[in-house]
mmCIF file of C-alpha atoms in Angstrom:
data_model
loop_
_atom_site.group_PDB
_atom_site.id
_atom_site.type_symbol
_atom_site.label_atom_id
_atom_site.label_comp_id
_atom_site.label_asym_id
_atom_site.label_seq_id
_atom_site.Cartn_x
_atom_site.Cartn_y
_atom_site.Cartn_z
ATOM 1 C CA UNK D 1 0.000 0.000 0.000
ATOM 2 C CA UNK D 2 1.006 3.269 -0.988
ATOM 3 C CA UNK D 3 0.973 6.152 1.518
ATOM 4 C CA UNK D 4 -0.567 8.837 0.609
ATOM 5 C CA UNK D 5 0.071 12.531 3.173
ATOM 6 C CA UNK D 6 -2.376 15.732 3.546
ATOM 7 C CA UNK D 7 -0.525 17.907 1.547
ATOM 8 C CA UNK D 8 -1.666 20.236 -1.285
ATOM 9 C CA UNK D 9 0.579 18.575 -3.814
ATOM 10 C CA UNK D 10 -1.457 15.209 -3.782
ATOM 11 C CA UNK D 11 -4.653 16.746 -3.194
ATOM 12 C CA UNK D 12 -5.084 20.284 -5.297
ATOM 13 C CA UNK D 13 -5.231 17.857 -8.602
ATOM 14 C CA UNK D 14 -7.784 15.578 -7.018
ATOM 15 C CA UNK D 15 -9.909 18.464 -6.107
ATOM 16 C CA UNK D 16 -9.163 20.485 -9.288
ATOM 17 C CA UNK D 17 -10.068 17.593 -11.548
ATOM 18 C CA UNK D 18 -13.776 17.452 -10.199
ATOM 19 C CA UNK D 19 -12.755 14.593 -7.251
ATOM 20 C CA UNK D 20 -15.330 14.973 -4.581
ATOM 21 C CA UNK D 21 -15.971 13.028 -1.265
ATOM 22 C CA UNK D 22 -18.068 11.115 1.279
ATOM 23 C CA UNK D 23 -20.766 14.081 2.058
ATOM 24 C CA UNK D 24 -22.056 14.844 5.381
ATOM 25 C CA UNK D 25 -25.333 12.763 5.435
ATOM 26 C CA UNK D 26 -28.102 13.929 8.127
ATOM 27 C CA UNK D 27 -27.741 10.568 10.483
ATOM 28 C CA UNK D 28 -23.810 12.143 10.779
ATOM 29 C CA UNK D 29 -25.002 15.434 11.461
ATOM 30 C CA UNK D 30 -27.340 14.808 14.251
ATOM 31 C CA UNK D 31 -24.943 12.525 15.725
ATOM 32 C CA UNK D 32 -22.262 15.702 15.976
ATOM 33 C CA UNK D 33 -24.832 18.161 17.115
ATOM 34 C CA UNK D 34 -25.991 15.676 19.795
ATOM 35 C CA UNK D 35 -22.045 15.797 20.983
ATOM 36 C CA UNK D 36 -20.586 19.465 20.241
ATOM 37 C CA UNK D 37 -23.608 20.875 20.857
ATOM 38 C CA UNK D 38 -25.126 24.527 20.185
ATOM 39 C CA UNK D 39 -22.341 27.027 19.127
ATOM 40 C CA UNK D 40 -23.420 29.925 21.030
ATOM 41 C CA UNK D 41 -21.409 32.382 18.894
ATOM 42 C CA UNK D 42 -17.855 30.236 19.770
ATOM 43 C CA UNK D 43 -15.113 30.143 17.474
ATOM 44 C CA UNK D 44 -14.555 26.502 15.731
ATOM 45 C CA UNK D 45 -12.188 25.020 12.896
ATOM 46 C CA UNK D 46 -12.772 22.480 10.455
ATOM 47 C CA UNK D 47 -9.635 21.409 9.438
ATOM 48 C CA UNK D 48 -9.611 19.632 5.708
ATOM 49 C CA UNK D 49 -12.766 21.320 5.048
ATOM 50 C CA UNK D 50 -12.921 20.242 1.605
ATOM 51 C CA UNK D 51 -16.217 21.001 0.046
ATOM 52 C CA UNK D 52 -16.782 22.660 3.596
ATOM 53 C CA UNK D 53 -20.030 20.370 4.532
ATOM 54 C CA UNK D 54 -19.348 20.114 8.075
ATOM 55 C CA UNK D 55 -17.960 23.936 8.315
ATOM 56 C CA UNK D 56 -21.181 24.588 7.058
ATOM 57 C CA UNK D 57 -23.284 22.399 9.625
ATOM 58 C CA UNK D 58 -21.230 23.973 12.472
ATOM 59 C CA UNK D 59 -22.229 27.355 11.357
ATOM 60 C CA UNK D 60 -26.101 26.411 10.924
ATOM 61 C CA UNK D 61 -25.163 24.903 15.124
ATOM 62 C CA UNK D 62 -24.498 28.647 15.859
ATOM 63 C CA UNK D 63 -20.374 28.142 15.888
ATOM 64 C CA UNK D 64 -18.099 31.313 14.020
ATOM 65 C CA UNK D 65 -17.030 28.753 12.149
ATOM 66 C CA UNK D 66 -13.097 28.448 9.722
ATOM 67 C CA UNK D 67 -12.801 25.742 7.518
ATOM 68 C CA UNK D 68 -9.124 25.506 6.166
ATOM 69 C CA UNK D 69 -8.149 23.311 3.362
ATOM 70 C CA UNK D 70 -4.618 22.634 1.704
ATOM 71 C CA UNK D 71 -6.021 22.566 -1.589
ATOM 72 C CA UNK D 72 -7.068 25.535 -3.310
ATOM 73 C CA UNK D 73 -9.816 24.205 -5.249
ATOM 74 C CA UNK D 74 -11.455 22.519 -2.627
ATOM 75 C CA UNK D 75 -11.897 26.169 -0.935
ATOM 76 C CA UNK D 76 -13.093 27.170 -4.360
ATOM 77 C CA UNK D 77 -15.902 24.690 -3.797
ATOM 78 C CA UNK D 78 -16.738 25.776 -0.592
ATOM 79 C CA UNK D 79 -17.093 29.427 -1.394
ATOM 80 C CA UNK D 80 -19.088 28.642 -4.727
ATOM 81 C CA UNK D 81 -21.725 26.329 -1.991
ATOM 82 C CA UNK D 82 -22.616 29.254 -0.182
ATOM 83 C CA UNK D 83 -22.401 32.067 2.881
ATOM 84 C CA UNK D 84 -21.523 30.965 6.305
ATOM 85 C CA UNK D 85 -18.418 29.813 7.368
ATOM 86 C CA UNK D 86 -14.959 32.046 6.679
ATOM 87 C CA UNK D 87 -12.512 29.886 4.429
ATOM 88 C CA UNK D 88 -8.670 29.887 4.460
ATOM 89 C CA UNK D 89 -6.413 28.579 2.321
ATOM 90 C CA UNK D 90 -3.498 26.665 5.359
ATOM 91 C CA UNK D 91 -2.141 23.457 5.458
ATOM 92 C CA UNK D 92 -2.633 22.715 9.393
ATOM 93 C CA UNK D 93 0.511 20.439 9.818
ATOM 94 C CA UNK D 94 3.171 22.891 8.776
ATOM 95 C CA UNK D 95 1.738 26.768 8.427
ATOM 96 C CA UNK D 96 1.447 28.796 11.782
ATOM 97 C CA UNK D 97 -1.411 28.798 13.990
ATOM 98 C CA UNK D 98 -0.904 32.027 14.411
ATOM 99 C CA UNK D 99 -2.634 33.424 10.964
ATOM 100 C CA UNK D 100 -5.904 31.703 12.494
ATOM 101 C CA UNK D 101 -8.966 33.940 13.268
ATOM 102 C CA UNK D 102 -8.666 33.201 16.731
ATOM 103 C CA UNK D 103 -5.762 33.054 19.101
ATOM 104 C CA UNK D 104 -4.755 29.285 20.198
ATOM 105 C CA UNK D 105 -6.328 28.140 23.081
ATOM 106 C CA UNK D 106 -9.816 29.931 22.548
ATOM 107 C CA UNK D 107 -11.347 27.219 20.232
ATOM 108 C CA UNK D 108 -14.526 25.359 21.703
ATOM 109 C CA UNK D 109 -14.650 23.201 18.917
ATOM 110 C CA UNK D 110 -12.108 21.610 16.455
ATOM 111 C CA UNK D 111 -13.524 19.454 13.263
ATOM 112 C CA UNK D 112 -11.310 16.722 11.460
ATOM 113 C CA UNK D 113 -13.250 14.703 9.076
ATOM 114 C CA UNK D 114 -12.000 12.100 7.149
ATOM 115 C CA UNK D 115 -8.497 13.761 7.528
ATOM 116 C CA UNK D 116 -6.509 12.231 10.534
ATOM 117 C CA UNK D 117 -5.996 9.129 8.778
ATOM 118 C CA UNK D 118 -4.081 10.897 6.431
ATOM 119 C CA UNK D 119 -1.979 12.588 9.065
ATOM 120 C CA UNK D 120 2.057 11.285 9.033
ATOM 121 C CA UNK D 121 2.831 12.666 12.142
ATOM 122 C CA UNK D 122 -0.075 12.179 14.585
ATOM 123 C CA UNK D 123 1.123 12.892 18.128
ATOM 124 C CA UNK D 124 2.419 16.295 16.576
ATOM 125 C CA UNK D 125 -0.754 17.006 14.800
ATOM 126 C CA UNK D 126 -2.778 15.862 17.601
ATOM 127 C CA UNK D 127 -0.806 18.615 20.039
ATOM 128 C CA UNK D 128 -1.315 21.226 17.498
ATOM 129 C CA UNK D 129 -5.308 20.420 17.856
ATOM 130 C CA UNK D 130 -5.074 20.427 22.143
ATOM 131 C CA UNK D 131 -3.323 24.212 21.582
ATOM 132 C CA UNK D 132 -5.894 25.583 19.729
ATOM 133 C CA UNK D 133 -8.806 23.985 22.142
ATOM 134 C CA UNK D 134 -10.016 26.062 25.574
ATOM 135 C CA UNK D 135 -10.425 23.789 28.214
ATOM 136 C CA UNK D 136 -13.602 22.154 27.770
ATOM 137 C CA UNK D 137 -13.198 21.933 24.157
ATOM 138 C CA UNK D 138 -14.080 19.524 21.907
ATOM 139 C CA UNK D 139 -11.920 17.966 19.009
ATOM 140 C CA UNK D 140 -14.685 15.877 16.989
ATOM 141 C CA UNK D 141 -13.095 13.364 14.785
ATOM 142 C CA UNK D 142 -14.732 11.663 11.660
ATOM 143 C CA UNK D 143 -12.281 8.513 10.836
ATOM 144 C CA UNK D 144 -12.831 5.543 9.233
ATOM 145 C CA UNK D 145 -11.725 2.043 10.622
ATOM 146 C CA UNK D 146 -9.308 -0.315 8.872
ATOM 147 C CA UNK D 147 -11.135 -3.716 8.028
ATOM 148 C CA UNK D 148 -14.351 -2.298 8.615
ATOM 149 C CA UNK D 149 -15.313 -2.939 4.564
ATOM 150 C CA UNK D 150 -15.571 -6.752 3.095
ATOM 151 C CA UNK D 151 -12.559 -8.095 2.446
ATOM 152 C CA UNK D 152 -13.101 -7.805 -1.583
ATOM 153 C CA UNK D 153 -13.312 -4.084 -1.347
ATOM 154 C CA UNK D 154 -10.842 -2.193 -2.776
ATOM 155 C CA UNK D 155 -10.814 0.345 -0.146
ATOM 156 C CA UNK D 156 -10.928 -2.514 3.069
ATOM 157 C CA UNK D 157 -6.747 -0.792 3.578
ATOM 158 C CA UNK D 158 -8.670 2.747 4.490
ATOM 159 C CA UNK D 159 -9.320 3.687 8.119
ATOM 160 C CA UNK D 160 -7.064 4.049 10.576
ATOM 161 C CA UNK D 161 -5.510 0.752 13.120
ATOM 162 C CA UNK D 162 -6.093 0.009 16.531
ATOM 163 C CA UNK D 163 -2.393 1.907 17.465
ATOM 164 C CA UNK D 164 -3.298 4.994 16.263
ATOM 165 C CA UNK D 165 -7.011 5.095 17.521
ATOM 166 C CA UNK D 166 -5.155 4.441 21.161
ATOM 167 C CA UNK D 167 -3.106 7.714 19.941
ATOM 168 C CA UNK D 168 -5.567 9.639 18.768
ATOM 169 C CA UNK D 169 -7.820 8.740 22.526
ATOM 170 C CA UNK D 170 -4.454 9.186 24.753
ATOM 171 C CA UNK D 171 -4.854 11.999 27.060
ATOM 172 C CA UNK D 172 -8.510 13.631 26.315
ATOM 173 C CA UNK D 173 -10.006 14.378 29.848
ATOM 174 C CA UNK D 174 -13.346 12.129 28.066
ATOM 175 C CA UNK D 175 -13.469 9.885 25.202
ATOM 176 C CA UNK D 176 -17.125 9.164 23.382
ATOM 177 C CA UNK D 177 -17.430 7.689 20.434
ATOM 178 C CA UNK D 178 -20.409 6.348 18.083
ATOM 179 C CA UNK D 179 -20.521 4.216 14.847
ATOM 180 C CA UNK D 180 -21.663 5.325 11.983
ATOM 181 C CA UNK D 181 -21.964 2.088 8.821
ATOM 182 C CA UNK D 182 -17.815 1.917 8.703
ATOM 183 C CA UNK D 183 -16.865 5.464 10.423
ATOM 184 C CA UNK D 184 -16.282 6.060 14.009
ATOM 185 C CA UNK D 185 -17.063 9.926 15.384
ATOM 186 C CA UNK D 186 -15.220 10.739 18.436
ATOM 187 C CA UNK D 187 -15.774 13.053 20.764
ATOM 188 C CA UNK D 188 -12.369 13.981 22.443
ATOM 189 C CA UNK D 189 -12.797 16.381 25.726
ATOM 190 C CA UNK D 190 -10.352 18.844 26.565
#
């Protein structure tokens, strides 16, 4: 299996050709309202936004919602679907927090969906996430599980192992999760 990284060089021609993605279905975004809540005006950021369908949910939730994206035309999609959310062109691994809307440490909510799988580096990316959350916040994950499609499928490899869903659940003050066909949301506490 070939690994493939979040950066804008493997996914700008994927988005620019017309590629799209998994969208958020209404069964997922109940399930996320019923854990992150109302927004209440709160700053959150949907990192990989892609066609921004969950930055879009958050702001409908009542959260002053980002969604960043590495690729360019994937924020091209996003803007063309609509007001709400801001948009920002940042690739979260390597650019500095610092050109975020919102100092570090002030986010009540932090999106990743279908992203962290994708991540090389997890612990690091993982701390970068727990610096932008307030205490209290909430880091909602939308990952898929390896082996969790029939064996025949060609995407069965996709998802993430048991060894890095023990990383990604180390050190959250409260861990809930839910099941959704072959994704698992989590719910990671600050």
């Amino acid at each position: 299996m070939t690994r493939v990284t979040a950066t804008a060089d493997h996914w700008e021609p994927l988005w620019a050709s017309g590629r799209r993605y998994r969208t958020v279905c209404d069964a997922e975004a109940a399930l996320m309202a019923g854990h992150v809540g109302s927004g209440r005006g709160r700053p959150a950021l949907d990192i990989g936004t892609g066609d921004g369908g969950l930055a879009r949910r958050l702001h409908r939730l009542g959260y002053r919602t980002t969604g960043i994206d590495c690729a360019p035309s994937a924020l091209a999609e996003a803007a063309r679907q609509g007001d709400g959310p801001a948009w920002r062109l940042m690739d979260f691994v390597t650019d500095d927090l610092g050109a975020l809307p919102f100092p570090a440490g002030t986010y009540a909510l932090v999106t990743c969906r279908l992203v962290y799988r994708w991540t090389d580096d997890k612990p690091a990316f993982l701390d970068r996430v727990r610096r932008l959350l307030a205490p209290g916040g909430t880091f909602w994950v939308v990952t898929e599980l390896a082996g969790r499609r029939p064996d025949g499928d060609p995407l069965h490899h996709l998802g993430i192992t048991a060894a890095e869903a023990r990383t990604l659940t180390t050190g959250w003050s409260r861990v809930r999760t839910a099941d959704l066909d072959v994704l698992r949301c989590y719910a990671l506490d600050r």
